[in-house]
mmCIF file of C-alpha atoms and ligand atoms in Angstrom:
data_model
loop_
_atom_site.group_PDB
_atom_site.id
_atom_site.type_symbol
_atom_site.label_atom_id
_atom_site.label_comp_id
_atom_site.label_asym_id
_atom_site.label_seq_id
_atom_site.Cartn_x
_atom_site.Cartn_y
_atom_site.Cartn_z
ATOM 1 C CA UNK A 1 93.836 161.421 130.329
ATOM 2 C CA UNK A 2 93.588 158.046 128.202
ATOM 3 C CA UNK A 3 91.264 158.563 125.274
ATOM 4 C CA UNK A 4 89.850 155.233 124.756
ATOM 5 C CA UNK A 5 90.871 152.098 127.810
ATOM 6 C CA UNK A 6 89.909 148.591 127.033
ATOM 7 C CA UNK A 7 89.220 146.139 129.709
ATOM 8 C CA UNK A 8 90.180 143.081 128.775
ATOM 9 C CA UNK A 9 92.679 141.276 126.614
ATOM 10 C CA UNK A 10 91.225 138.577 125.222
ATOM 11 C CA UNK A 11 90.371 138.499 120.904
ATOM 12 C CA UNK A 12 87.645 140.798 121.930
ATOM 13 C CA UNK A 13 89.802 143.752 123.528
ATOM 14 C CA UNK A 14 93.383 142.965 121.238
ATOM 15 C CA UNK A 15 91.239 143.497 118.548
ATOM 16 C CA UNK A 16 89.588 146.800 120.277
ATOM 17 C CA UNK A 17 93.226 148.088 120.366
ATOM 18 C CA UNK A 18 94.587 147.128 117.140
ATOM 19 C CA UNK A 19 91.319 149.058 115.519
ATOM 20 C CA UNK A 20 91.607 152.007 117.793
ATOM 21 C CA UNK A 21 95.531 152.168 117.887
ATOM 22 C CA UNK A 22 95.636 152.596 114.002
ATOM 23 C CA UNK A 23 93.576 155.530 114.105
ATOM 24 C CA UNK A 24 95.789 157.421 116.813
ATOM 25 C CA UNK A 25 94.512 156.720 119.674
ATOM 26 C CA UNK A 26 96.819 155.431 121.714
ATOM 27 C CA UNK A 27 94.442 152.669 123.973
ATOM 28 C CA UNK A 28 95.261 151.206 127.221
ATOM 29 C CA UNK A 29 94.245 147.953 127.304
ATOM 30 C CA UNK A 30 94.042 146.500 130.959
ATOM 31 C CA UNK A 31 94.412 142.529 131.203
ATOM 32 C CA UNK A 32 92.730 141.671 134.098
ATOM 33 C CA UNK A 33 93.578 138.289 135.487
ATOM 34 C CA UNK A 34 94.161 136.343 132.456
ATOM 35 C CA UNK A 35 95.650 138.212 129.925
ATOM 36 C CA UNK A 36 95.151 137.098 126.300
ATOM 37 C CA UNK A 37 91.902 135.899 127.634
ATOM 38 C CA UNK A 38 89.699 132.674 127.153
ATOM 39 C CA UNK A 39 91.751 131.431 124.150
ATOM 40 C CA UNK A 40 95.085 131.169 126.071
ATOM 41 C CA UNK A 41 93.653 128.207 127.575
ATOM 42 C CA UNK A 42 93.260 126.161 124.834
ATOM 43 C CA UNK A 43 95.935 124.582 122.598
ATOM 44 C CA UNK A 44 94.991 124.117 118.612
ATOM 45 C CA UNK A 45 92.679 126.750 117.436
ATOM 46 C CA UNK A 46 91.293 125.637 113.894
ATOM 47 C CA UNK A 47 88.143 128.296 113.131
ATOM 48 C CA UNK A 48 89.975 130.993 113.639
ATOM 49 C CA UNK A 49 90.618 132.067 109.603
ATOM 50 C CA UNK A 50 93.999 132.204 107.660
ATOM 51 C CA UNK A 51 95.282 129.730 109.428
ATOM 52 C CA UNK A 52 94.953 126.604 107.607
ATOM 53 C CA UNK A 53 96.947 123.902 110.402
ATOM 54 C CA UNK A 54 95.392 126.098 112.642
ATOM 55 C CA UNK A 55 97.441 127.876 116.049
ATOM 56 C CA UNK A 56 97.631 127.143 119.326
ATOM 57 C CA UNK A 57 95.758 129.880 121.030
ATOM 58 C CA UNK A 58 98.789 131.438 122.980
ATOM 59 C CA UNK A 59 99.845 132.194 120.349
ATOM 60 C CA UNK A 60 97.127 133.601 118.166
ATOM 61 C CA UNK A 61 96.799 135.839 121.344
ATOM 62 C CA UNK A 62 100.196 136.584 121.539
ATOM 63 C CA UNK A 63 100.737 138.208 118.124
ATOM 64 C CA UNK A 64 97.454 139.947 118.588
ATOM 65 C CA UNK A 65 98.523 141.666 121.227
ATOM 66 C CA UNK A 66 101.891 142.019 118.976
ATOM 67 C CA UNK A 67 99.568 143.169 116.258
ATOM 68 C CA UNK A 68 98.030 146.212 118.087
ATOM 69 C CA UNK A 69 100.950 146.826 119.942
ATOM 70 C CA UNK A 70 102.855 147.641 116.689
ATOM 71 C CA UNK A 71 100.100 150.709 116.032
ATOM 72 C CA UNK A 72 100.795 151.884 119.795
ATOM 73 C CA UNK A 73 98.384 150.459 121.919
ATOM 74 C CA UNK A 74 99.382 150.251 125.791
ATOM 75 C CA UNK A 75 99.127 146.772 127.317
ATOM 76 C CA UNK A 76 99.360 147.331 130.981
ATOM 77 C CA UNK A 77 98.089 143.942 133.398
ATOM 78 C CA UNK A 78 95.509 145.621 135.593
ATOM 79 C CA UNK A 79 92.697 144.802 136.672
ATOM 80 C CA UNK A 80 90.175 147.259 136.707
ATOM 81 C CA UNK A 81 87.965 147.755 140.538
ATOM 82 C CA UNK A 82 85.711 149.767 140.344
ATOM 83 C CA UNK A 83 84.588 152.466 138.098
ATOM 84 C CA UNK A 84 82.556 155.599 138.281
ATOM 85 C CA UNK A 85 81.186 156.254 134.450
ATOM 86 C CA UNK A 86 78.093 159.484 135.894
ATOM 87 C CA UNK A 87 80.258 161.734 135.180
ATOM 88 C CA UNK A 88 82.968 162.279 131.707
ATOM 89 C CA UNK A 89 85.848 161.889 132.424
ATOM 90 C CA UNK A 90 84.893 158.485 133.021
ATOM 91 C CA UNK A 91 87.438 157.097 136.027
ATOM 92 C CA UNK A 92 88.317 153.752 136.815
ATOM 93 C CA UNK A 93 90.253 152.102 139.729
ATOM 94 C CA UNK A 94 92.710 150.247 138.477
ATOM 95 C CA UNK A 95 94.424 147.680 141.301
ATOM 96 C CA UNK A 96 93.910 151.033 143.514
ATOM 97 C CA UNK A 97 94.825 153.253 140.857
ATOM 98 C CA UNK A 98 92.160 155.750 139.444
ATOM 99 C CA UNK A 99 92.483 155.971 135.425
ATOM 100 C CA UNK A 100 90.705 158.679 133.657
ATOM 101 C CA UNK A 101 89.202 157.818 130.461
ATOM 102 C CA UNK A 102 87.472 160.196 127.488
ATOM 103 C CA UNK A 103 86.082 156.326 125.894
ATOM 104 C CA UNK A 104 85.318 152.788 127.558
ATOM 105 C CA UNK A 105 85.088 150.131 125.412
ATOM 106 C CA UNK A 106 84.383 147.231 127.516
ATOM 107 C CA UNK A 107 85.762 143.638 126.258
ATOM 108 C CA UNK A 108 85.662 141.750 130.152
ATOM 109 C CA UNK A 109 84.225 138.123 128.615
ATOM 110 C CA UNK A 110 82.371 135.856 130.610
ATOM 111 C CA UNK A 111 83.821 132.947 132.932
ATOM 112 C CA UNK A 112 81.851 129.264 133.731
ATOM 113 C CA UNK A 113 79.128 129.046 136.187
ATOM 114 C CA UNK A 114 80.144 126.748 138.572
ATOM 115 C CA UNK A 115 77.999 124.200 140.998
ATOM 116 C CA UNK A 116 79.025 126.210 144.038
ATOM 117 C CA UNK A 117 79.385 123.445 146.731
ATOM 118 C CA UNK A 118 82.356 124.172 149.002
ATOM 119 C CA UNK A 119 83.953 120.371 147.993
ATOM 120 C CA UNK A 120 84.168 121.883 143.631
ATOM 121 C CA UNK A 121 85.877 125.144 145.230
ATOM 122 C CA UNK A 122 88.544 122.841 146.815
ATOM 123 C CA UNK A 123 88.687 120.231 144.155
ATOM 124 C CA UNK A 124 89.150 122.147 141.305
ATOM 125 C CA UNK A 125 92.584 121.596 139.818
ATOM 126 C CA UNK A 126 92.712 118.364 141.495
ATOM 127 C CA UNK A 127 90.151 116.822 139.054
ATOM 128 C CA UNK A 128 87.716 119.303 138.980
ATOM 129 C CA UNK A 129 87.604 121.170 135.992
ATOM 130 C CA UNK A 130 85.810 123.543 133.913
ATOM 131 C CA UNK A 131 87.006 121.994 130.207
ATOM 132 C CA UNK A 132 87.766 119.094 128.711
ATOM 133 C CA UNK A 133 89.580 120.346 125.249
ATOM 134 C CA UNK A 134 91.854 122.272 128.647
ATOM 135 C CA UNK A 135 91.842 118.904 131.086
ATOM 136 C CA UNK A 136 90.463 115.796 128.565
ATOM 137 C CA UNK A 137 94.234 114.982 128.320
ATOM 138 C CA UNK A 138 96.162 114.911 131.719
ATOM 139 C CA UNK A 139 97.096 111.612 132.451
ATOM 140 C CA UNK A 140 94.729 111.750 135.809
ATOM 141 C CA UNK A 141 92.329 111.243 133.452
ATOM 142 C CA UNK A 142 93.273 108.782 131.152
ATOM 143 C CA UNK A 143 90.931 104.998 131.533
ATOM 144 C CA UNK A 144 89.404 106.835 134.013
ATOM 145 C CA UNK A 145 85.757 106.570 134.809
ATOM 146 C CA UNK A 146 84.781 110.802 134.448
ATOM 147 C CA UNK A 147 81.942 112.421 135.090
ATOM 148 C CA UNK A 148 80.633 115.341 132.822
ATOM 149 C CA UNK A 149 77.551 118.196 134.825
ATOM 150 C CA UNK A 150 75.454 119.422 132.724
ATOM 151 C CA UNK A 151 72.474 119.041 130.002
ATOM 152 C CA UNK A 152 73.003 121.651 127.132
ATOM 153 C CA UNK A 153 74.914 121.478 123.847
ATOM 154 C CA UNK A 154 78.254 121.871 125.658
ATOM 155 C CA UNK A 155 78.103 119.324 128.062
ATOM 156 C CA UNK A 156 77.459 117.111 125.002
ATOM 157 C CA UNK A 157 80.469 118.286 123.379
ATOM 158 C CA UNK A 158 81.971 117.813 126.853
ATOM 159 C CA UNK A 159 81.529 114.771 127.194
ATOM 160 C CA UNK A 160 82.062 113.501 123.765
ATOM 161 C CA UNK A 161 85.041 115.001 123.481
ATOM 162 C CA UNK A 162 85.908 112.980 127.186
ATOM 163 C CA UNK A 163 84.799 109.557 125.390
ATOM 164 C CA UNK A 164 88.170 109.886 123.625
ATOM 165 C CA UNK A 165 90.425 109.267 127.007
ATOM 166 C CA UNK A 166 87.941 108.477 129.590
ATOM 167 C CA UNK A 167 87.211 104.063 129.939
ATOM 168 C CA UNK A 168 83.296 105.827 130.514
ATOM 169 C CA UNK A 169 81.705 108.998 131.021
ATOM 170 C CA UNK A 170 78.395 109.859 133.128
ATOM 171 C CA UNK A 171 77.084 112.960 131.785
ATOM 172 C CA UNK A 172 74.218 114.356 134.888
ATOM 173 C CA UNK A 173 71.640 116.373 134.041
ATOM 174 C CA UNK A 174 68.374 117.893 136.127
ATOM 175 C CA UNK A 175 65.950 117.123 133.529
ATOM 176 C CA UNK A 176 64.874 113.966 132.269
ATOM 177 C CA UNK A 177 66.053 114.663 128.676
ATOM 178 C CA UNK A 178 68.990 116.746 126.970
ATOM 179 C CA UNK A 179 68.567 120.469 127.270
ATOM 180 C CA UNK A 180 70.949 120.093 123.535
ATOM 181 C CA UNK A 181 70.288 120.749 119.995
ATOM 182 C CA UNK A 182 68.423 117.430 118.655
ATOM 183 C CA UNK A 183 71.715 115.789 116.113
ATOM 184 C CA UNK A 184 73.818 116.963 119.475
ATOM 185 C CA UNK A 185 72.084 115.298 122.139
ATOM 186 C CA UNK A 186 71.759 111.792 119.563
ATOM 187 C CA UNK A 187 74.841 112.576 118.471
ATOM 188 C CA UNK A 188 75.719 112.051 122.283
ATOM 189 C CA UNK A 189 73.396 109.043 123.869
ATOM 190 C CA UNK A 190 74.285 107.191 120.888
ATOM 191 C CA UNK A 191 77.653 106.843 121.854
ATOM 192 C CA UNK A 192 77.874 103.814 124.060
ATOM 193 C CA UNK A 193 80.980 105.444 125.846
ATOM 194 C CA UNK A 194 78.667 107.423 128.234
ATOM 195 C CA UNK A 195 75.697 106.374 130.369
ATOM 196 C CA UNK A 196 73.432 109.636 130.550
ATOM 197 C CA UNK A 197 72.246 109.708 134.755
ATOM 198 C CA UNK A 198 68.968 111.408 134.487
ATOM 199 C CA UNK A 199 67.086 113.862 136.915
ATOM 200 C CA UNK A 200 70.422 114.359 139.049
ATOM 201 C CA UNK A 201 72.353 116.640 140.503
ATOM 202 C CA UNK A 202 75.427 116.654 142.720
ATOM 203 C CA UNK A 203 75.776 117.164 146.042
ATOM 204 C CA UNK A 204 78.975 116.903 146.793
ATOM 205 C CA UNK A 205 82.558 116.227 145.631
ATOM 206 C CA UNK A 206 84.479 113.438 146.483
ATOM 207 C CA UNK A 207 86.887 113.218 148.607
ATOM 208 C CA UNK A 208 88.571 116.063 149.940
ATOM 209 C CA UNK A 209 89.907 114.534 152.654
ATOM 210 C CA UNK A 210 92.294 113.053 150.169
ATOM 211 C CA UNK A 211 92.671 115.495 148.087
ATOM 212 C CA UNK A 212 91.919 114.523 144.718
ATOM 213 C CA UNK A 213 88.196 113.956 143.249
ATOM 214 C CA UNK A 214 87.633 110.076 143.653
ATOM 215 C CA UNK A 215 83.172 110.366 143.119
ATOM 216 C CA UNK A 216 80.264 112.468 143.780
ATOM 217 C CA UNK A 217 77.306 112.209 145.599
ATOM 218 C CA UNK A 218 73.601 112.049 143.565
ATOM 219 C CA UNK A 219 69.738 113.790 144.470
ATOM 220 C CA UNK A 220 67.775 112.420 141.901
ATOM 221 C CA UNK A 221 65.402 115.400 142.194
ATOM 222 C CA UNK A 222 62.622 113.612 141.877
ATOM 223 C CA UNK A 223 63.231 109.738 144.067
ATOM 224 C CA UNK A 224 65.245 112.087 146.367
ATOM 225 C CA UNK A 225 67.097 109.115 146.597
ATOM 226 C CA UNK A 226 70.791 109.112 147.645
ATOM 227 C CA UNK A 227 73.964 108.494 145.720
ATOM 228 C CA UNK A 228 77.539 107.774 145.348
ATOM 229 C CA UNK A 229 79.097 107.000 141.835
ATOM 230 C CA UNK A 230 82.754 106.461 141.472
ATOM 231 C CA UNK A 231 84.874 108.762 139.115
ATOM 232 C CA UNK A 232 88.288 110.072 138.653
ATOM 233 C CA UNK A 233 87.841 113.540 136.859
ATOM 234 C CA UNK A 234 84.325 115.913 137.044
ATOM 235 C CA UNK A 235 83.759 118.000 134.100
ATOM 236 C CA UNK A 236 81.320 121.062 135.639
ATOM 237 C CA UNK A 237 79.254 122.272 131.737
ATOM 238 C CA UNK A 238 76.267 124.142 133.212
ATOM 239 C CA UNK A 239 77.187 127.672 130.911
ATOM 240 C CA UNK A 240 78.758 131.055 131.159
ATOM 241 C CA UNK A 241 78.697 133.618 132.866
ATOM 242 C CA UNK A 242 79.929 137.120 131.945
ATOM 243 C CA UNK A 243 82.284 139.406 133.959
ATOM 244 C CA UNK A 244 80.388 141.801 134.458
ATOM 245 C CA UNK A 245 79.666 142.727 138.151
ATOM 246 C CA UNK A 246 81.201 145.847 138.675
ATOM 247 C CA UNK A 247 78.926 147.553 135.961
ATOM 248 C CA UNK A 248 75.631 146.227 137.467
ATOM 249 C CA UNK A 249 72.843 148.976 138.016
ATOM 250 C CA UNK A 250 75.020 151.462 136.091
ATOM 251 C CA UNK A 251 75.278 149.804 132.378
ATOM 252 C CA UNK A 252 71.837 148.147 131.002
ATOM 253 C CA UNK A 253 72.044 144.034 131.194
ATOM 254 C CA UNK A 254 69.497 141.378 131.071
ATOM 255 C CA UNK A 255 69.069 139.174 133.792
ATOM 256 C CA UNK A 256 72.261 136.258 133.501
ATOM 257 C CA UNK A 257 74.577 139.611 133.340
ATOM 258 C CA UNK A 258 74.846 139.721 129.692
ATOM 259 C CA UNK A 259 75.344 144.206 128.710
ATOM 260 C CA UNK A 260 72.594 145.200 126.214
ATOM 261 C CA UNK A 261 73.659 147.230 123.615
ATOM 262 C CA UNK A 262 71.491 150.105 122.746
ATOM 263 C CA UNK A 263 73.365 150.693 119.000
ATOM 264 C CA UNK A 264 75.735 148.319 117.207
ATOM 265 C CA UNK A 265 78.280 148.498 119.778
ATOM 266 C CA UNK A 266 77.197 151.108 122.828
ATOM 267 C CA UNK A 267 75.757 150.882 126.053
ATOM 268 C CA UNK A 268 72.987 153.150 127.538
ATOM 269 C CA UNK A 269 75.883 155.137 128.502
ATOM 270 C CA UNK A 270 77.243 157.194 125.858
ATOM 271 C CA UNK A 271 80.809 156.721 125.262
ATOM 272 C CA UNK A 272 81.162 153.141 126.746
ATOM 273 C CA UNK A 273 81.078 150.519 124.237
ATOM 274 C CA UNK A 274 80.407 146.493 124.822
ATOM 275 C CA UNK A 275 82.295 144.375 122.646
ATOM 276 C CA UNK A 276 82.649 140.185 122.603
ATOM 277 C CA UNK A 277 81.437 137.408 125.256
ATOM 278 C CA UNK A 278 80.426 139.846 127.383
ATOM 279 C CA UNK A 279 76.943 140.597 125.632
ATOM 280 C CA UNK A 280 77.334 137.707 123.357
ATOM 281 C CA UNK A 281 75.381 134.300 125.649
ATOM 282 C CA UNK A 282 74.651 132.844 121.514
ATOM 283 C CA UNK A 283 77.908 133.083 119.577
ATOM 284 C CA UNK A 284 80.477 133.245 121.766
ATOM 285 C CA UNK A 285 83.167 132.335 119.222
ATOM 286 C CA UNK A 286 86.711 134.081 119.021
ATOM 287 C CA UNK A 287 85.646 135.077 115.415
ATOM 288 C CA UNK A 288 82.477 136.281 116.829
ATOM 289 C CA UNK A 289 84.843 138.666 119.423
ATOM 290 C CA UNK A 290 87.032 140.254 117.619
ATOM 291 C CA UNK A 291 84.234 141.602 115.415
ATOM 292 C CA UNK A 292 82.519 142.792 117.769
ATOM 293 C CA UNK A 293 85.641 144.589 119.070
ATOM 294 C CA UNK A 294 86.447 145.677 115.583
ATOM 295 C CA UNK A 295 82.928 147.335 116.001
ATOM 296 C CA UNK A 296 83.159 148.804 119.460
ATOM 297 C CA UNK A 297 86.735 150.192 118.790
ATOM 298 C CA UNK A 298 84.861 152.171 115.261
ATOM 299 C CA UNK A 299 81.884 153.800 116.733
ATOM 300 C CA UNK A 300 84.501 154.904 120.073
ATOM 301 C CA UNK A 301 86.490 156.323 117.127
ATOM 302 C CA UNK A 302 83.538 158.429 115.555
ATOM 303 C CA UNK A 303 81.632 159.666 118.827
ATOM 304 C CA UNK A 304 85.625 161.025 119.474
ATOM 305 C CA UNK A 305 85.493 162.356 116.446
ATOM 306 C CA UNK A 306 81.906 164.393 117.214
ATOM 307 C CA UNK A 307 82.731 165.527 120.410
ATOM 308 C CA UNK A 308 85.832 167.069 119.257
ATOM 309 C CA UNK A 309 83.707 168.991 116.754
HETATM 310 C C1 FAD B 401 89.179 125.901 126.211
HETATM 311 C C2 FAD B 401 88.419 126.972 125.536
HETATM 312 C C3 FAD B 401 88.697 126.340 123.954
HETATM 313 C C4 FAD B 401 87.366 127.321 123.228
HETATM 314 N N1 FAD B 401 88.400 127.406 121.564
HETATM 315 C C5 FAD B 401 88.069 128.179 121.036
HETATM 316 C C6 FAD B 401 88.277 127.878 119.538
HETATM 317 O O1 FAD B 401 88.551 126.613 119.098
HETATM 318 N N2 FAD B 401 87.200 128.609 118.672
HETATM 319 C C7 FAD B 401 86.743 129.508 118.032
HETATM 320 O O2 FAD B 401 86.659 130.646 118.323
HETATM 321 N N3 FAD B 401 86.543 129.797 120.160
HETATM 322 C C8 FAD B 401 87.017 128.985 120.698
HETATM 323 N N4 FAD B 401 86.665 129.248 122.547
HETATM 324 C C9 FAD B 401 85.721 130.421 122.714
HETATM 325 C C10 FAD B 401 86.951 131.975 122.662
HETATM 326 O O3 FAD B 401 87.906 131.707 123.729
HETATM 327 C C11 FAD B 401 86.490 133.136 123.457
HETATM 328 O O4 FAD B 401 84.770 133.304 122.122
HETATM 329 C C12 FAD B 401 86.594 134.227 123.404
HETATM 330 O O5 FAD B 401 87.835 134.396 123.892
HETATM 331 C C13 FAD B 401 85.813 135.649 123.683
HETATM 332 O O6 FAD B 401 86.651 136.091 123.586
HETATM 333 P P1 FAD B 401 86.569 138.232 124.641
HETATM 334 O O7 FAD B 401 87.599 139.221 124.002
HETATM 335 O O8 FAD B 401 85.035 138.063 124.276
HETATM 336 O O9 FAD B 401 86.782 137.383 126.386
HETATM 337 P P2 FAD B 401 87.486 136.528 126.834
HETATM 338 O O10 FAD B 401 88.691 135.763 125.986
HETATM 339 O O11 FAD B 401 87.483 136.229 127.949
HETATM 340 O O12 FAD B 401 88.627 137.918 127.861
HETATM 341 C C14 FAD B 401 88.498 138.488 128.590
HETATM 342 C C15 FAD B 401 89.216 139.189 129.175
HETATM 343 O O13 FAD B 401 88.547 140.392 130.323
HETATM 344 C C16 FAD B 401 89.595 140.471 131.457
HETATM 345 N N5 FAD B 401 88.280 141.020 132.516
HETATM 346 C C17 FAD B 401 88.108 140.596 132.831
HETATM 347 N N6 FAD B 401 87.012 141.695 133.707
HETATM 348 C C18 FAD B 401 88.679 142.213 134.449
HETATM 349 C C19 FAD B 401 88.566 143.621 134.901
HETATM 350 N N7 FAD B 401 87.804 143.446 135.974
HETATM 351 N N8 FAD B 401 89.541 143.910 134.526
HETATM 352 C C20 FAD B 401 90.446 144.299 133.355
HETATM 353 N N9 FAD B 401 90.181 142.970 132.881
HETATM 354 C C21 FAD B 401 89.403 142.200 133.017
HETATM 355 C C22 FAD B 401 90.090 139.330 131.281
HETATM 356 O O14 FAD B 401 91.215 139.062 132.109
HETATM 357 C C23 FAD B 401 90.180 138.839 130.171
HETATM 358 O O15 FAD B 401 91.829 139.084 129.231
HETATM 359 C C24 FAD B 401 87.598 129.032 122.750
HETATM 360 C C25 FAD B 401 86.755 129.052 124.904
HETATM 361 C C26 FAD B 401 87.704 128.404 125.587
HETATM 362 C C27 FAD B 401 87.409 128.374 127.524
#
């Protein structure tokens, strides 16, 4: 029987692990399929306090894990497949095995939203990507026309970043104005290397037969006119999906699946706490995720202390 189980080993999960470990609760951290979380996919993190020269994302997460382990956190490679939160202790099924715990901290993060096209899935990592910072500098994209799909701040950031490498960046948006903040939209549209393609959606990524991205098929949503655009890469930047499907119907969440804390980090189920990007659609930063992990740990510790009185 565990006192605290933490689902997720990103900034939120490992910070929660550090705090609960220092409170002698010997937390069990389940890493999921992405040990270290999203930050391991980026090379340089320049806005995490304490690293004036920046730090490699993988290195930062390795340090966070070591720091938590130093105080007794148990970090285990495993994915939670189902949960029974109807009675305490809670039961989780982790890679087929049951794990029981008195409290649970959900720090499962958020993944990228997909276009839901078969060709997109087949060409992922063969020109289709969800992260300009991670993949933009790859040789396959250099001096090539690239496509960014989306119209929000992330899409604008991705498009602007890609102009360092691409010959031209087409920004495909289904509306006729960007959703991004005014300053970001203005900066993006004034960049001579970025060409907006308005009122359009991608209907197919080409070319599955060649096993690489050679272009996209587009449809104008106003005129229904179809066209093809040559490109070497498709960067999808249409938002995120929180990894909270496991808790649907049990833990309160908004219509997009973000967990809604009730008070502090506490959820509607007593003994279950939440931290990080799976409950934060606003800030989505490493330092905010870490801060929320700290809060969840303190809340879990106080809950256990109150139970034992
Ligand atoms: C390319 C890129 C660059 C970024 N750069 C920066 C930056 O420079 N500065 C910054 O502040 N932020 C940056 N971010 C954002 C930052 O990475 C996130 O805000 C942060 O990682 C959120 O932490 P988290 O712990 O909430 O979630 P995540 O890091 O997403 O971690 C979620 C964890 O949950 C696990 N998990 C999910 N489902 C299960 C399950 N069923 N069972 C067990 N485990 C599960 C995953 O395996 C993972 O370990 C960047 C993000 C990306 C993608």
